[in-house]
């Protein structure tokens, strides 16, 4: 018994070591991970220790109506200021926390809902599978941004409503993923063994099948983070989120829109922060995809 446990631990350590080796062999994925970790560290600093970098309240922007015209980058303001006199570097650092936090909440919630629906549909099958997949098709038939706007109008134009609206429209792709994986997993030997040992359907679905669907879902989550940050910023940019008086990258971009010709940095730097984040998670997702690719692991 002890030898079996030791063998299992050794196998897990070997798989972890192999996964790290495959991921680290992809240089662009490592670069994406480093950039992503930079965003995470910034968000954690702003959340727990904002005073370390001289920020008193990271939840609101500090306006300076005495000198509202955007100032170019200088020693005092490394990224310049945007209208109305907002320190752009500090505002971007505050906004990263907001965008990253809401993106994680939306994508992870959508992934959990979709994964559970997909596993239920594929494992139970029959009419439940038909109903759930037709509902999924309906969500796929409407562009997700249009659907999110429609749901947002129904729920009310607020920050929380838009988060709920994006969660509602973001689960279908995960339902499709987990369903297709469950269809292949339910015929596996270890599932047959679990059935023979008397395990209940709930235990089989959520103890044996769901964990085995997670690796490709984690890859999709990493890719979706960049998309959701872009969509969230777009909604704030077009003014759909009325309570946008918060540090948010899309809102920051909209503040400098009237000065794009005389002060282009007001749009370039917030846009660059969005682009860099989307690029980093996509590069990281490529590396994670390599990790679960059997050909790269052989």
mmCIF file with all atom_site columns, N, CA, C and O in Angstrom, residues 160-180:
data_model
loop_
_atom_site.group_PDB
_atom_site.id
_atom_site.type_symbol
_atom_site.label_atom_id
_atom_site.label_alt_id
_atom_site.label_comp_id
_atom_site.label_asym_id
_atom_site.label_entity_id
_atom_site.label_seq_id
_atom_site.pdbx_PDB_ins_code
_atom_site.Cartn_x
_atom_site.Cartn_y
_atom_site.Cartn_z
_atom_site.occupancy
_atom_site.B_iso_or_equiv
_atom_site.pdbx_formal_charge
_atom_site.auth_seq_id
_atom_site.auth_comp_id
_atom_site.auth_asym_id
_atom_site.auth_atom_id
_atom_site.pdbx_PDB_model_num
ATOM 1  N N  . UNK A 1 160 ? -22.327 46.191 -11.582 1.00 0.00 ? 160 UNK A N  1
ATOM 2  C CA . UNK A 1 160 ? -22.661 44.820 -11.179 1.00 0.00 ? 160 UNK A CA 1
ATOM 3  C C  . UNK A 1 160 ? -23.542 44.129 -12.209 1.00 0.00 ? 160 UNK A C  1
ATOM 4  O O  . UNK A 1 160 ? -23.389 42.932 -12.478 1.00 0.00 ? 160 UNK A O  1
ATOM 5  N N  . UNK A 1 161 ? -24.472 44.874 -12.793 1.00 0.00 ? 161 UNK A N  1
ATOM 6  C CA . UNK A 1 161 ? -25.352 44.283 -13.803 1.00 0.00 ? 161 UNK A CA 1
ATOM 7  C C  . UNK A 1 161 ? -24.567 43.827 -15.022 1.00 0.00 ? 161 UNK A C  1
ATOM 8  O O  . UNK A 1 161 ? -24.845 42.778 -15.604 1.00 0.00 ? 161 UNK A O  1
ATOM 9  N N  . UNK A 1 162 ? -23.564 44.631 -15.407 1.00 0.00 ? 162 UNK A N  1
ATOM 10 C CA . UNK A 1 162 ? -22.782 44.246 -16.577 1.00 0.00 ? 162 UNK A CA 1
ATOM 11 C C  . UNK A 1 162 ? -21.918 43.027 -16.297 1.00 0.00 ? 162 UNK A C  1
ATOM 12 O O  . UNK A 1 162 ? -21.689 42.191 -17.178 1.00 0.00 ? 162 UNK A O  1
ATOM 13 N N  . UNK A 1 163 ? -21.436 42.905 -15.064 1.00 0.00 ? 163 UNK A N  1
ATOM 14 C CA . UNK A 1 163 ? -20.678 41.700 -14.707 1.00 0.00 ? 163 UNK A CA 1
ATOM 15 C C  . UNK A 1 163 ? -21.575 40.475 -14.816 1.00 0.00 ? 163 UNK A C  1
ATOM 16 O O  . UNK A 1 163 ? -21.196 39.447 -15.396 1.00 0.00 ? 163 UNK A O  1
ATOM 17 N N  . UNK A 1 164 ? -22.796 40.581 -14.279 1.00 0.00 ? 164 UNK A N  1
ATOM 18 C CA . UNK A 1 164 ? -23.747 39.455 -14.361 1.00 0.00 ? 164 UNK A CA 1
ATOM 19 C C  . UNK A 1 164 ? -24.097 39.167 -15.824 1.00 0.00 ? 164 UNK A C  1
ATOM 20 O O  . UNK A 1 164 ? -24.160 38.009 -16.239 1.00 0.00 ? 164 UNK A O  1
ATOM 21 N N  . UNK A 1 165 ? -24.296 40.225 -16.608 1.00 0.00 ? 165 UNK A N  1
ATOM 22 C CA . UNK A 1 165 ? -24.644 40.038 -18.028 1.00 0.00 ? 165 UNK A CA 1
ATOM 23 C C  . UNK A 1 165 ? -23.535 39.303 -18.774 1.00 0.00 ? 165 UNK A C  1
ATOM 24 O O  . UNK A 1 165 ? -23.802 38.401 -19.581 1.00 0.00 ? 165 UNK A O  1
ATOM 25 N N  . UNK A 1 166 ? -22.287 39.657 -18.500 1.00 0.00 ? 166 UNK A N  1
ATOM 26 C CA . UNK A 1 166 ? -21.175 38.990 -19.191 1.00 0.00 ? 166 UNK A CA 1
ATOM 27 C C  . UNK A 1 166 ? -21.012 37.544 -18.718 1.00 0.00 ? 166 UNK A C  1
ATOM 28 O O  . UNK A 1 166 ? -20.653 36.670 -19.518 1.00 0.00 ? 166 UNK A O  1
ATOM 29 N N  . UNK A 1 167 ? -21.289 37.276 -17.451 1.00 0.00 ? 167 UNK A N  1
ATOM 30 C CA . UNK A 1 167 ? -21.243 35.883 -16.980 1.00 0.00 ? 167 UNK A CA 1
ATOM 31 C C  . UNK A 1 167 ? -22.315 35.062 -17.709 1.00 0.00 ? 167 UNK A C  1
ATOM 32 O O  . UNK A 1 167 ? -22.072 33.919 -18.130 1.00 0.00 ? 167 UNK A O  1
ATOM 33 N N  . UNK A 1 168 ? -23.506 35.666 -17.867 1.00 0.00 ? 168 UNK A N  1
ATOM 34 C CA . UNK A 1 168 ? -24.617 34.957 -18.515 1.00 0.00 ? 168 UNK A CA 1
ATOM 35 C C  . UNK A 1 168 ? -24.275 34.585 -19.956 1.00 0.00 ? 168 UNK A C  1
ATOM 36 O O  . UNK A 1 168 ? -24.664 33.524 -20.440 1.00 0.00 ? 168 UNK A O  1
ATOM 37 N N  . UNK A 1 169 ? -23.556 35.468 -20.653 1.00 0.00 ? 169 UNK A N  1
ATOM 38 C CA . UNK A 1 169 ? -23.264 35.186 -22.064 1.00 0.00 ? 169 UNK A CA 1
ATOM 39 C C  . UNK A 1 169 ? -21.941 34.442 -22.243 1.00 0.00 ? 169 UNK A C  1
ATOM 40 O O  . UNK A 1 169 ? -21.599 34.074 -23.371 1.00 0.00 ? 169 UNK A O  1
ATOM 41 N N  . UNK A 1 170 ? -21.186 34.213 -21.160 1.00 0.00 ? 170 UNK A N  1
ATOM 42 C CA . UNK A 1 170 ? -19.848 33.652 -21.342 1.00 0.00 ? 170 UNK A CA 1
ATOM 43 C C  . UNK A 1 170 ? -19.743 32.156 -21.089 1.00 0.00 ? 170 UNK A C  1
ATOM 44 O O  . UNK A 1 170 ? -18.697 31.549 -21.308 1.00 0.00 ? 170 UNK A O  1
ATOM 45 N N  . UNK A 1 171 ? -20.814 31.500 -20.590 1.00 0.00 ? 171 UNK A N  1
ATOM 46 C CA . UNK A 1 171 ? -20.701 30.091 -20.234 1.00 0.00 ? 171 UNK A CA 1
ATOM 47 C C  . UNK A 1 171 ? -20.836 29.111 -21.412 1.00 0.00 ? 171 UNK A C  1
ATOM 48 O O  . UNK A 1 171 ? -20.326 27.978 -21.337 1.00 0.00 ? 171 UNK A O  1
ATOM 49 N N  . UNK A 1 172 ? -21.536 29.466 -22.514 1.00 0.00 ? 172 UNK A N  1
ATOM 50 C CA . UNK A 1 172 ? -21.805 28.437 -23.537 1.00 0.00 ? 172 UNK A CA 1
ATOM 51 C C  . UNK A 1 172 ? -20.565 27.744 -24.095 1.00 0.00 ? 172 UNK A C  1
ATOM 52 O O  . UNK A 1 172 ? -20.583 26.532 -24.318 1.00 0.00 ? 172 UNK A O  1
ATOM 53 N N  . UNK A 1 173 ? -19.491 28.473 -24.339 1.00 0.00 ? 173 UNK A N  1
ATOM 54 C CA . UNK A 1 173 ? -18.315 27.828 -24.933 1.00 0.00 ? 173 UNK A CA 1
ATOM 55 C C  . UNK A 1 173 ? -17.732 26.768 -23.991 1.00 0.00 ? 173 UNK A C  1
ATOM 56 O O  . UNK A 1 173 ? -17.252 25.710 -24.431 1.00 0.00 ? 173 UNK A O  1
ATOM 57 N N  . UNK A 1 174 ? -17.828 27.018 -22.702 1.00 0.00 ? 174 UNK A N  1
ATOM 58 C CA . UNK A 1 174 ? -17.331 26.040 -21.734 1.00 0.00 ? 174 UNK A CA 1
ATOM 59 C C  . UNK A 1 174 ? -18.257 24.832 -21.650 1.00 0.00 ? 174 UNK A C  1
ATOM 60 O O  . UNK A 1 174 ? -17.807 23.714 -21.379 1.00 0.00 ? 174 UNK A O  1
ATOM 61 N N  . UNK A 1 175 ? -19.545 25.050 -21.868 1.00 0.00 ? 175 UNK A N  1
ATOM 62 C CA . UNK A 1 175 ? -20.489 23.919 -21.896 1.00 0.00 ? 175 UNK A CA 1
ATOM 63 C C  . UNK A 1 175 ? -20.161 22.988 -23.065 1.00 0.00 ? 175 UNK A C  1
ATOM 64 O O  . UNK A 1 175 ? -20.179 21.754 -22.932 1.00 0.00 ? 175 UNK A O  1
ATOM 65 N N  . UNK A 1 176 ? -19.834 23.587 -24.215 1.00 0.00 ? 176 UNK A N  1
ATOM 66 C CA . UNK A 1 176 ? -19.463 22.775 -25.386 1.00 0.00 ? 176 UNK A CA 1
ATOM 67 C C  . UNK A 1 176 ? -18.178 21.994 -25.132 1.00 0.00 ? 176 UNK A C  1
ATOM 68 O O  . UNK A 1 176 ? -18.080 20.807 -25.441 1.00 0.00 ? 176 UNK A O  1
ATOM 69 N N  . UNK A 1 177 ? -17.187 22.660 -24.566 1.00 0.00 ? 177 UNK A N  1
ATOM 70 C CA . UNK A 1 177 ? -15.906 21.997 -24.274 1.00 0.00 ? 177 UNK A CA 1
ATOM 71 C C  . UNK A 1 177 ? -16.104 20.812 -23.339 1.00 0.00 ? 177 UNK A C  1
ATOM 72 O O  . UNK A 1 177 ? -15.657 19.688 -23.605 1.00 0.00 ? 177 UNK A O  1
ATOM 73 N N  . UNK A 1 178 ? -16.731 21.084 -22.211 1.00 0.00 ? 178 UNK A N  1
ATOM 74 C CA . UNK A 1 178 ? -16.862 20.026 -21.196 1.00 0.00 ? 178 UNK A CA 1
ATOM 75 C C  . UNK A 1 178 ? -17.762 18.907 -21.686 1.00 0.00 ? 178 UNK A C  1
ATOM 76 O O  . UNK A 1 178 ? -17.545 17.743 -21.349 1.00 0.00 ? 178 UNK A O  1
ATOM 77 N N  . UNK A 1 179 ? -18.771 19.215 -22.507 1.00 0.00 ? 179 UNK A N  1
ATOM 78 C CA . UNK A 1 179 ? -19.632 18.158 -23.042 1.00 0.00 ? 179 UNK A CA 1
ATOM 79 C C  . UNK A 1 179 ? -18.846 17.218 -23.945 1.00 0.00 ? 179 UNK A C  1
ATOM 80 O O  . UNK A 1 179 ? -18.945 15.987 -23.827 1.00 0.00 ? 179 UNK A O  1
ATOM 81 N N  . UNK A 1 180 ? -18.063 17.785 -24.861 1.00 0.00 ? 180 UNK A N  1
ATOM 82 C CA . UNK A 1 180 ? -17.307 16.932 -25.776 1.00 0.00 ? 180 UNK A CA 1
ATOM 83 C C  . UNK A 1 180 ? -16.280 16.086 -25.018 1.00 0.00 ? 180 UNK A C  1
ATOM 84 O O  . UNK A 1 180 ? -16.073 14.910 -25.341 1.00 0.00 ? 180 UNK A O  1
#
